[in-house]
Coordinates of C-alpha atoms in Angstrom, one line a residue:
Chain A
M1 CA 71.7 101.2 112.3
I2 CA 72.8 102.3 115.9
N3 CA 69.2 102.1 117.1
E4 CA 68.9 98.5 116.0
M5 CA 72.0 98.0 117.6
L6 CA 70.8 99.0 121.0
T7 CA 67.4 97.1 120.6
Y8 CA 69.5 93.9 120.0
F9 CA 71.5 94.4 123.0
A10 CA 68.3 95.4 124.9
Q11 CA 66.5 92.1 124.3
G12 CA 66.9 89.2 126.8
A13 CA 66.6 86.6 124.5
N14 CA 70.0 87.5 122.4
W15 CA 71.7 86.9 125.6
A16 CA 70.6 83.3 126.4
G17 CA 70.9 79.9 124.7
E18 CA 73.7 78.3 122.1
T19 CA 73.5 81.4 119.9
G20 CA 73.2 83.9 122.8
I21 CA 76.1 86.6 123.2
P22 CA 77.9 84.9 126.2
A23 CA 77.9 81.7 124.2
R24 CA 79.4 83.3 121.1
L25 CA 81.9 85.1 123.3
G26 CA 82.9 82.0 124.7
E27 CA 83.4 80.1 121.4
H28 CA 85.4 83.3 120.1
L29 CA 87.6 82.9 123.0
W30 CA 88.0 79.5 122.8
Y31 CA 89.0 79.3 119.1
S32 CA 91.6 82.1 120.1
F33 CA 93.0 80.4 123.0
L34 CA 93.6 77.2 120.9
A35 CA 95.3 79.1 118.0
V36 CA 97.7 81.3 120.6
A37 CA 98.6 77.9 122.4
A38 CA 99.4 76.2 119.2
A39 CA 101.3 78.9 117.9
A40 CA 103.2 79.5 120.9
V41 CA 104.0 75.8 121.3
L42 CA 105.4 76.4 117.3
A43 CA 107.0 79.4 117.7
F44 CA 108.5 79.7 121.1
P45 CA 111.4 76.9 120.6
V46 CA 112.4 78.3 117.3
G47 CA 112.6 82.0 118.7
V48 CA 114.8 81.0 121.6
F49 CA 117.1 78.7 119.3
I50 CA 117.5 81.8 116.8
G51 CA 117.9 84.4 119.6
H52 CA 120.3 82.3 121.8
T53 CA 122.5 81.0 118.9
G54 CA 122.2 83.9 116.3
T55 CA 121.8 81.5 113.3
G56 CA 118.6 81.8 111.0
K57 CA 117.9 85.3 111.6
V58 CA 117.5 85.8 107.7
F59 CA 115.2 82.9 108.0
L60 CA 113.4 84.6 110.8
V61 CA 112.8 87.6 108.8
S62 CA 111.6 86.3 105.4
A63 CA 109.3 83.6 107.2
S64 CA 107.5 86.5 109.0
N65 CA 107.2 88.5 106.2
V66 CA 105.7 85.6 104.0
L67 CA 103.3 84.7 106.9
R68 CA 102.4 88.5 107.2
A69 CA 101.6 88.4 103.7
L70 CA 99.4 85.1 103.5
P71 CA 95.6 86.1 103.4
S72 CA 93.8 84.2 106.2
L73 CA 90.5 84.2 104.7
G74 CA 92.1 82.7 101.7
I75 CA 93.9 79.8 103.5
M76 CA 90.9 79.2 105.7
T77 CA 88.5 78.7 102.9
L78 CA 91.2 76.5 101.0
L79 CA 91.5 74.3 103.8
V80 CA 87.9 73.9 104.3
L81 CA 87.5 72.8 100.7
L82 CA 90.4 70.2 101.1
M83 CA 89.7 68.8 104.5
G84 CA 85.9 69.8 104.9
I85 CA 84.3 72.1 107.6
G86 CA 85.7 71.6 111.3
L87 CA 87.6 73.8 113.4
L88 CA 90.8 72.8 111.8
P89 CA 90.8 75.4 108.9
P90 CA 90.1 78.6 110.8
L91 CA 92.5 77.2 113.9
A92 CA 95.2 76.7 111.0
A93 CA 94.8 80.3 109.6
L94 CA 94.9 81.7 113.1
V95 CA 98.0 79.8 114.0
L96 CA 99.8 81.2 110.9
I97 CA 99.1 85.0 111.7
A98 CA 99.8 84.3 115.7
I99 CA 103.2 82.8 114.6
P100 CA 105.1 85.8 113.5
P101 CA 104.6 88.3 116.4
I102 CA 105.2 85.3 119.1
L103 CA 108.3 84.4 117.2
A104 CA 109.4 87.9 116.7
G105 CA 109.0 88.8 120.2
V106 CA 110.9 85.6 121.6
Y107 CA 113.6 86.1 119.3
A108 CA 114.2 89.9 120.0
G109 CA 113.8 89.2 123.9
V110 CA 116.4 86.5 123.6
A111 CA 118.7 88.1 121.3
N112 CA 118.8 91.6 123.0
V113 CA 120.1 90.3 126.2
D114 CA 123.3 91.8 127.4
P115 CA 126.2 89.6 126.1
E116 CA 128.2 90.4 129.1
V117 CA 125.4 88.8 131.3
V118 CA 125.6 85.8 129.2
D119 CA 129.2 85.9 129.3
A120 CA 129.2 86.2 133.1
A121 CA 126.7 83.2 133.6
R122 CA 128.9 81.2 131.1
A123 CA 132.0 82.1 133.2
I124 CA 130.4 80.9 136.3
G125 CA 129.9 77.5 134.9
M126 CA 126.1 77.6 133.6
K127 CA 125.3 75.5 130.8
D128 CA 123.3 76.6 127.7
S129 CA 120.3 75.0 129.0
R130 CA 120.5 76.9 132.4
I131 CA 121.8 80.2 130.6
I132 CA 118.5 80.0 128.8
L133 CA 115.9 79.3 131.4
Q134 CA 117.6 81.3 134.1
V135 CA 119.0 84.2 132.4
E136 CA 117.7 84.8 128.9
L137 CA 114.1 84.1 129.1
P138 CA 113.6 86.1 132.5
L139 CA 115.5 88.9 131.1
A140 CA 113.6 88.7 127.8
L141 CA 110.0 88.5 129.6
P142 CA 108.9 92.0 128.4
L143 CA 109.3 91.4 124.8
I144 CA 108.1 88.2 124.9
L145 CA 104.9 89.4 127.0
G146 CA 104.9 92.1 124.0
G147 CA 105.0 89.6 121.5
F148 CA 102.2 87.5 123.0
R149 CA 100.2 90.8 123.4
G150 CA 100.3 91.4 119.8
A151 CA 99.5 87.7 118.7
I152 CA 96.3 87.7 121.1
L153 CA 95.0 90.6 119.5
Q154 CA 95.5 89.7 116.0
V155 CA 94.1 86.1 116.7
V156 CA 91.0 87.5 118.5
A157 CA 90.3 89.9 116.0
T158 CA 90.5 87.4 113.0
A159 CA 88.5 84.8 114.7
T160 CA 85.7 86.6 113.4
I161 CA 86.3 85.1 109.7
A162 CA 85.5 81.5 111.4
A163 CA 82.0 82.5 111.3
Y164 CA 82.6 82.6 107.5
V165 CA 82.9 78.9 107.5
N166 CA 79.8 78.0 109.6
L167 CA 81.4 78.1 112.7
G168 CA 80.6 79.9 115.8
G169 CA 82.2 83.1 117.6
L170 CA 81.2 86.7 117.5
G171 CA 82.0 86.7 113.5
R172 CA 78.5 85.1 113.6
Y173 CA 76.8 88.3 114.2
I174 CA 78.7 89.9 111.6
F175 CA 78.0 87.3 108.8
D176 CA 74.5 86.3 109.5
G177 CA 73.7 90.4 109.8
L178 CA 75.3 90.8 106.3
A179 CA 73.2 87.6 104.9
L180 CA 70.1 89.3 106.2
Y181 CA 70.9 92.8 105.3
D182 CA 70.7 93.5 108.9
Y183 CA 73.0 96.0 109.5
G184 CA 72.3 96.7 113.4
Q185 CA 73.2 92.8 114.2
V186 CA 76.5 93.3 111.8
L187 CA 77.2 96.3 114.2
V188 CA 76.6 94.0 117.4
G189 CA 79.2 91.7 116.3
A190 CA 81.8 94.7 115.4
V191 CA 81.1 96.3 118.8
L192 CA 81.5 93.0 120.5
V193 CA 85.0 92.0 119.0
T194 CA 86.0 95.8 119.3
G195 CA 85.0 95.6 122.9
L196 CA 86.7 92.1 123.7
A197 CA 90.1 93.2 121.9
L198 CA 90.3 96.3 124.2
V199 CA 89.4 94.6 127.4
L200 CA 92.0 91.7 126.3
D201 CA 94.7 94.5 125.4
G202 CA 94.0 96.5 128.6
L203 CA 94.3 93.3 131.0
L204 CA 97.5 91.8 129.0
A205 CA 98.9 95.4 129.6
L206 CA 98.4 95.0 133.4
A207 CA 100.1 91.4 133.4
A208 CA 103.0 92.8 131.4
R209 CA 103.4 95.4 133.9
A210 CA 102.8 93.0 137.0
L211 CA 105.4 90.6 135.4
S212 CA 108.2 92.7 134.4
P213 CA 111.4 92.1 136.1
A214 CA 112.2 95.8 136.9
R215 CA 108.8 95.8 138.9
R216 CA 109.5 92.5 140.5
A217 CA 113.1 93.6 141.5
I218 CA 111.7 97.0 143.4
A219 CA 108.9 94.8 144.9
N220 CA 111.1 92.4 146.7
Chain B
M1 CA 97.0 77.4 88.8
N2 CA 94.9 76.3 85.8
W3 CA 92.0 78.8 86.9
L4 CA 94.9 81.3 86.8
L5 CA 96.0 80.6 83.3
D6 CA 92.5 80.4 82.0
N7 CA 91.0 83.3 83.2
L8 CA 94.0 85.7 82.8
P9 CA 91.8 88.7 82.4
Q10 CA 89.9 88.6 85.1
A11 CA 92.5 87.9 87.5
M12 CA 94.3 91.1 86.1
G13 CA 91.3 93.3 86.7
L14 CA 91.1 91.8 90.5
T15 CA 94.9 92.6 90.6
V16 CA 94.5 96.2 89.7
E17 CA 91.7 96.7 92.2
H18 CA 93.6 94.9 94.4
L19 CA 96.7 97.0 94.4
Y20 CA 94.4 100.2 94.3
L21 CA 93.0 99.3 97.7
S22 CA 96.2 98.4 99.3
L23 CA 98.7 101.3 97.7
V24 CA 96.2 103.9 98.4
P25 CA 96.2 103.4 102.1
T26 CA 99.6 102.7 102.5
L27 CA 100.4 106.1 100.8
V28 CA 98.0 107.7 102.9
G29 CA 99.3 106.2 105.9
V30 CA 102.7 107.4 105.0
V31 CA 101.9 110.9 104.1
V32 CA 99.8 111.5 107.4
A33 CA 101.9 109.8 109.8
L34 CA 104.8 112.1 108.5
G35 CA 102.8 115.1 108.9
L36 CA 102.0 114.2 112.6
G37 CA 105.1 112.8 113.3
L38 CA 106.7 116.2 112.3
A39 CA 104.3 118.4 113.7
F40 CA 103.7 116.9 117.1
G41 CA 107.0 114.9 117.7
N42 CA 108.1 117.5 120.2
R43 CA 104.8 118.1 122.0
P44 CA 104.5 115.4 124.4
R45 CA 101.0 115.9 125.6
A46 CA 100.0 115.7 121.7
R47 CA 102.1 113.1 121.2
A48 CA 100.8 110.8 124.1
I49 CA 97.2 111.4 123.0
I50 CA 98.1 110.3 119.3
T51 CA 99.9 107.3 120.5
A52 CA 97.3 106.3 122.9
V53 CA 94.4 106.9 120.0
A54 CA 96.8 105.1 117.6
S55 CA 96.8 101.6 119.7
A56 CA 93.2 101.9 120.1
I57 CA 92.6 102.2 116.7
F58 CA 94.7 99.2 116.0
T59 CA 92.7 96.9 118.2
I60 CA 89.6 97.4 116.4
P61 CA 89.4 94.4 114.1
S62 CA 89.5 95.2 110.1
L63 CA 86.0 93.3 109.4
A64 CA 84.3 95.4 112.4
L65 CA 85.8 98.7 110.9
F66 CA 84.8 97.9 107.5
V67 CA 81.3 97.3 108.5
V68 CA 81.3 100.4 111.2
I69 CA 82.6 103.1 109.0
P70 CA 79.7 103.7 106.9
S71 CA 77.4 104.2 109.6
I72 CA 80.0 106.7 110.8
I73 CA 80.6 108.6 107.8
G74 CA 77.6 107.9 105.7
T75 CA 79.2 105.7 103.0
Q76 CA 77.3 102.7 101.5
I77 CA 78.6 99.6 102.9
L78 CA 79.5 98.2 99.4
D79 CA 81.6 101.2 98.9
P80 CA 85.3 100.5 97.9
L81 CA 86.0 103.5 100.2
N82 CA 85.1 102.0 103.4
V83 CA 88.1 99.5 102.9
V84 CA 90.6 102.4 101.7
I85 CA 89.6 104.4 104.9
A86 CA 90.0 101.7 107.5
L87 CA 93.3 100.3 106.0
A88 CA 94.9 104.3 105.9
L89 CA 93.8 104.4 109.6
Y90 CA 95.6 101.5 110.4
S91 CA 98.8 102.3 108.4
T92 CA 98.6 105.8 110.1
S93 CA 98.4 104.3 113.6
L94 CA 101.3 101.9 113.0
L95 CA 103.5 104.5 111.3
V96 CA 103.3 107.3 113.4
R97 CA 105.0 105.6 116.2
T98 CA 107.6 104.5 113.8
V99 CA 108.0 108.2 113.0
F100 CA 108.3 109.2 116.5
D101 CA 110.8 106.9 117.2
A102 CA 112.4 107.6 114.1
L103 CA 112.7 111.2 114.7
D104 CA 114.0 110.8 118.2
A105 CA 116.6 108.6 117.1
V106 CA 118.3 111.2 115.1
A107 CA 121.6 112.2 117.2
P108 CA 121.4 115.6 118.8
E109 CA 124.9 116.2 117.6
V110 CA 123.7 116.3 114.3
L111 CA 120.6 118.6 114.8
N112 CA 123.2 120.8 116.7
A113 CA 125.5 120.9 113.8
A114 CA 122.7 121.7 111.1
E115 CA 121.5 124.4 113.6
A116 CA 125.3 125.8 113.7
L117 CA 125.4 125.5 109.8
G118 CA 122.7 128.2 109.9
Y119 CA 119.6 125.9 109.1
S120 CA 116.4 127.2 109.9
H121 CA 114.2 125.1 111.8
A122 CA 111.9 124.3 108.9
R123 CA 114.9 123.4 106.5
R124 CA 116.4 121.3 109.0
R125 CA 113.4 119.3 109.7
I126 CA 113.4 118.6 105.9
F127 CA 116.8 118.4 104.9
V128 CA 118.3 116.6 107.9
D129 CA 115.3 114.9 110.1
L130 CA 113.4 113.7 107.2
P131 CA 116.1 111.9 105.5
L132 CA 117.9 110.3 108.7
A133 CA 114.0 109.0 109.4
V134 CA 113.9 107.3 106.2
A135 CA 115.1 104.1 106.9
P136 CA 113.3 103.2 110.0
L137 CA 110.2 104.7 108.2
A138 CA 110.8 102.4 105.3
A139 CA 110.9 99.1 107.8
G140 CA 107.5 100.3 109.1
T141 CA 106.2 100.9 105.9
R142 CA 107.1 97.4 104.5
V143 CA 105.2 95.9 107.2
A144 CA 102.0 98.1 106.8
A145 CA 102.1 97.6 102.9
V146 CA 102.4 93.9 103.1
T147 CA 99.6 93.6 106.0
N148 CA 97.2 96.2 103.5
V149 CA 98.1 93.8 101.0
S150 CA 96.8 90.8 102.6
L151 CA 93.8 92.9 105.0
V152 CA 92.2 94.0 101.6
S153 CA 91.2 90.4 100.8
V154 CA 88.8 90.2 103.9
G155 CA 87.0 93.1 102.3
A156 CA 85.6 90.6 99.7
V157 CA 83.1 89.0 102.5
I158 CA 81.5 92.5 102.3
G159 CA 81.5 92.6 98.8
V160 CA 84.9 94.8 98.1
G161 CA 88.5 93.8 98.1
G162 CA 90.0 92.7 94.6
L163 CA 91.7 89.2 95.0
G164 CA 89.7 88.5 98.0
Q165 CA 86.6 87.7 95.8
L166 CA 88.4 84.5 94.4
F167 CA 88.3 83.1 98.0
V168 CA 84.3 83.9 98.1
S169 CA 83.5 82.6 94.8
G170 CA 86.0 79.7 95.0
Y171 CA 84.7 78.6 98.4
Q172 CA 81.1 79.2 97.2
R173 CA 81.7 77.1 94.2
N174 CA 83.8 74.5 95.7
Y175 CA 86.8 75.3 93.6
P176 CA 90.2 75.0 95.3
D177 CA 92.0 76.2 92.1
Q178 CA 90.5 79.5 92.1
I179 CA 91.5 80.0 96.0
L180 CA 94.9 78.9 95.6
A181 CA 95.4 81.5 92.4
G182 CA 94.1 84.4 94.7
I183 CA 96.6 83.3 97.5
I184 CA 99.7 83.3 95.0
V185 CA 98.9 86.7 93.6
I186 CA 98.3 88.3 96.8
L187 CA 101.8 86.7 98.1
L188 CA 103.5 88.0 94.9
L189 CA 102.0 91.5 95.1
A190 CA 103.1 91.7 98.5
L191 CA 106.7 90.7 97.6
V192 CA 106.4 93.1 95.0
F193 CA 105.4 96.0 97.4
D194 CA 108.3 94.9 99.9
R195 CA 111.1 95.1 97.2
V196 CA 109.8 98.3 95.7
I197 CA 109.7 100.2 99.1
A198 CA 113.2 98.7 100.2
V199 CA 114.8 99.6 96.9
T200 CA 113.2 102.9 97.2
A201 CA 114.8 103.5 100.6
R202 CA 118.1 102.4 99.5
L203 CA 118.1 104.7 96.7
L204 CA 116.9 107.6 99.2
T205 CA 119.8 107.1 101.6
P206 CA 122.8 106.2 99.4
W207 CA 125.0 107.4 102.8
L208 CA 123.7 104.4 104.4
H209 CA 125.3 102.0 101.7
Q210 CA 128.3 103.8 100.4
G211 CA 130.8 101.7 102.3
A212 CA 129.3 98.6 101.4
S213 CA 129.5 99.6 97.9
A214 CA 133.0 100.9 97.7
A215 CA 134.2 97.8 99.2
S216 CA 132.5 95.6 96.6
G217 CA 133.9 97.9 94.0
E218 CA 137.7 97.9 95.2
G219 CA 138.3 94.2 95.3
K220 CA 138.7 92.0 91.9
R221 CA 136.5 89.6 93.0
R222 CA 133.2 90.5 94.3
R223 CA 132.9 90.4 97.8
T224 CA 130.1 89.2 99.7
S225 CA 128.2 91.5 101.3
P226 CA 128.6 91.7 105.3
A227 CA 126.4 89.7 107.4
P228 CA 122.9 91.2 107.6
A229 CA 123.0 93.2 111.0
A230 CA 120.0 92.2 113.3
P231 CA 116.6 92.9 112.0
A232 CA 115.6 96.4 112.9
P233 CA 113.1 96.0 115.5
Q234 CA 110.3 97.9 113.5
E235 CA 110.6 95.2 111.1
L236 CA 110.2 92.1 113.2
A237 CA 108.5 93.6 116.2
A238 CA 105.7 95.8 114.6
P239 CA 102.3 94.3 115.4
G240 CA 100.9 93.3 111.9
R241 CA 97.4 93.5 111.2
E242 CA 94.7 90.9 111.8
A243 CA 91.9 89.5 110.0
K244 CA 93.7 89.0 106.9

């Protein structure tokens, strides 16, 4: 199995064209990016609102738990049957799993800002919108980034299932390999997805470090 | 829903399989994480290594792990054991961090008091540290259990995995009703798991709730419970699991 995988990696033909490794990698990243971006657009304002006002915490917890329990494979196959094959069904499934970590990160970040700091900002005449933009969000940045890191990892890992409904991405190697009993190819997909997740996680950790307010304060 | 009503025996069989495939890894995760946490919580080097390995395991996509495990431990690719091992690894790596944090959070005064009362180290570990770690551990276990319930279904694409088989066969037969049935039963299972763990944790930590129950018992009218505290970070921010 491992020898077959190494042979697959060694063949130049597997690195070129529409089904080559770079192309699959590109598709995988594209689906992941779309899903995280859409989830951010949906979850970010809700997280800020609940964190800032403190209303809706119960809703937040139960919504996260329900979303966490939703099986992406089920959601995706159901949507394909209802809407037909296309990018939307896997994207919807990916967006649903990206929402809880982003929501939790944004909420926890904003809610954990020291109330005295917020009071001070209000005392010097800041409006709510300015408090959110200039006080709460910058201070919440580490937790927000942590939430995004979790979301990106989950989406990249889950994007493999897009191949189950005949889309591209690195999952293709896993599903094509399973269909052909070619477990070397399955392993190729597994190794590539894991590698991608590890590399992205490392990059995001570095980015979070570079962007953390404490770091910037020291640098300035 | 028609499919569910017409095929109850089959659905029951898959549910039982699903239950087994998600319950066992959760239990293994709790036991192993507790063991690791108690054994290495006070050893910074070992602890750093365990935390690093745990986050690395967490980045491995579940589908990848399901298909890689056979080549590592020599099981058959269709063996349900692959799913159990993969999910147990995830649960352990999620929970071991929770256990470390939970044990750290026990106030030093409490530990000093226990030692002053003559508790041996082992006795203190079991009768003081552990009970105080129950609440955060339960919060982490809820996340692990719920994600396991939904992750098991991915195993269906490699031929194992309880209710996930409804997704695979519903998709192949172009039968949305069957998929919907699978989603609903999985959500119900996750809900039941979540409640069972929450209630168990409550029963194990009566001191955390004594104030509240005394208050509701005293008044003639039933008092509404105090506003829920901010959700524990473990409950919210814990990374869930991918590839559901």
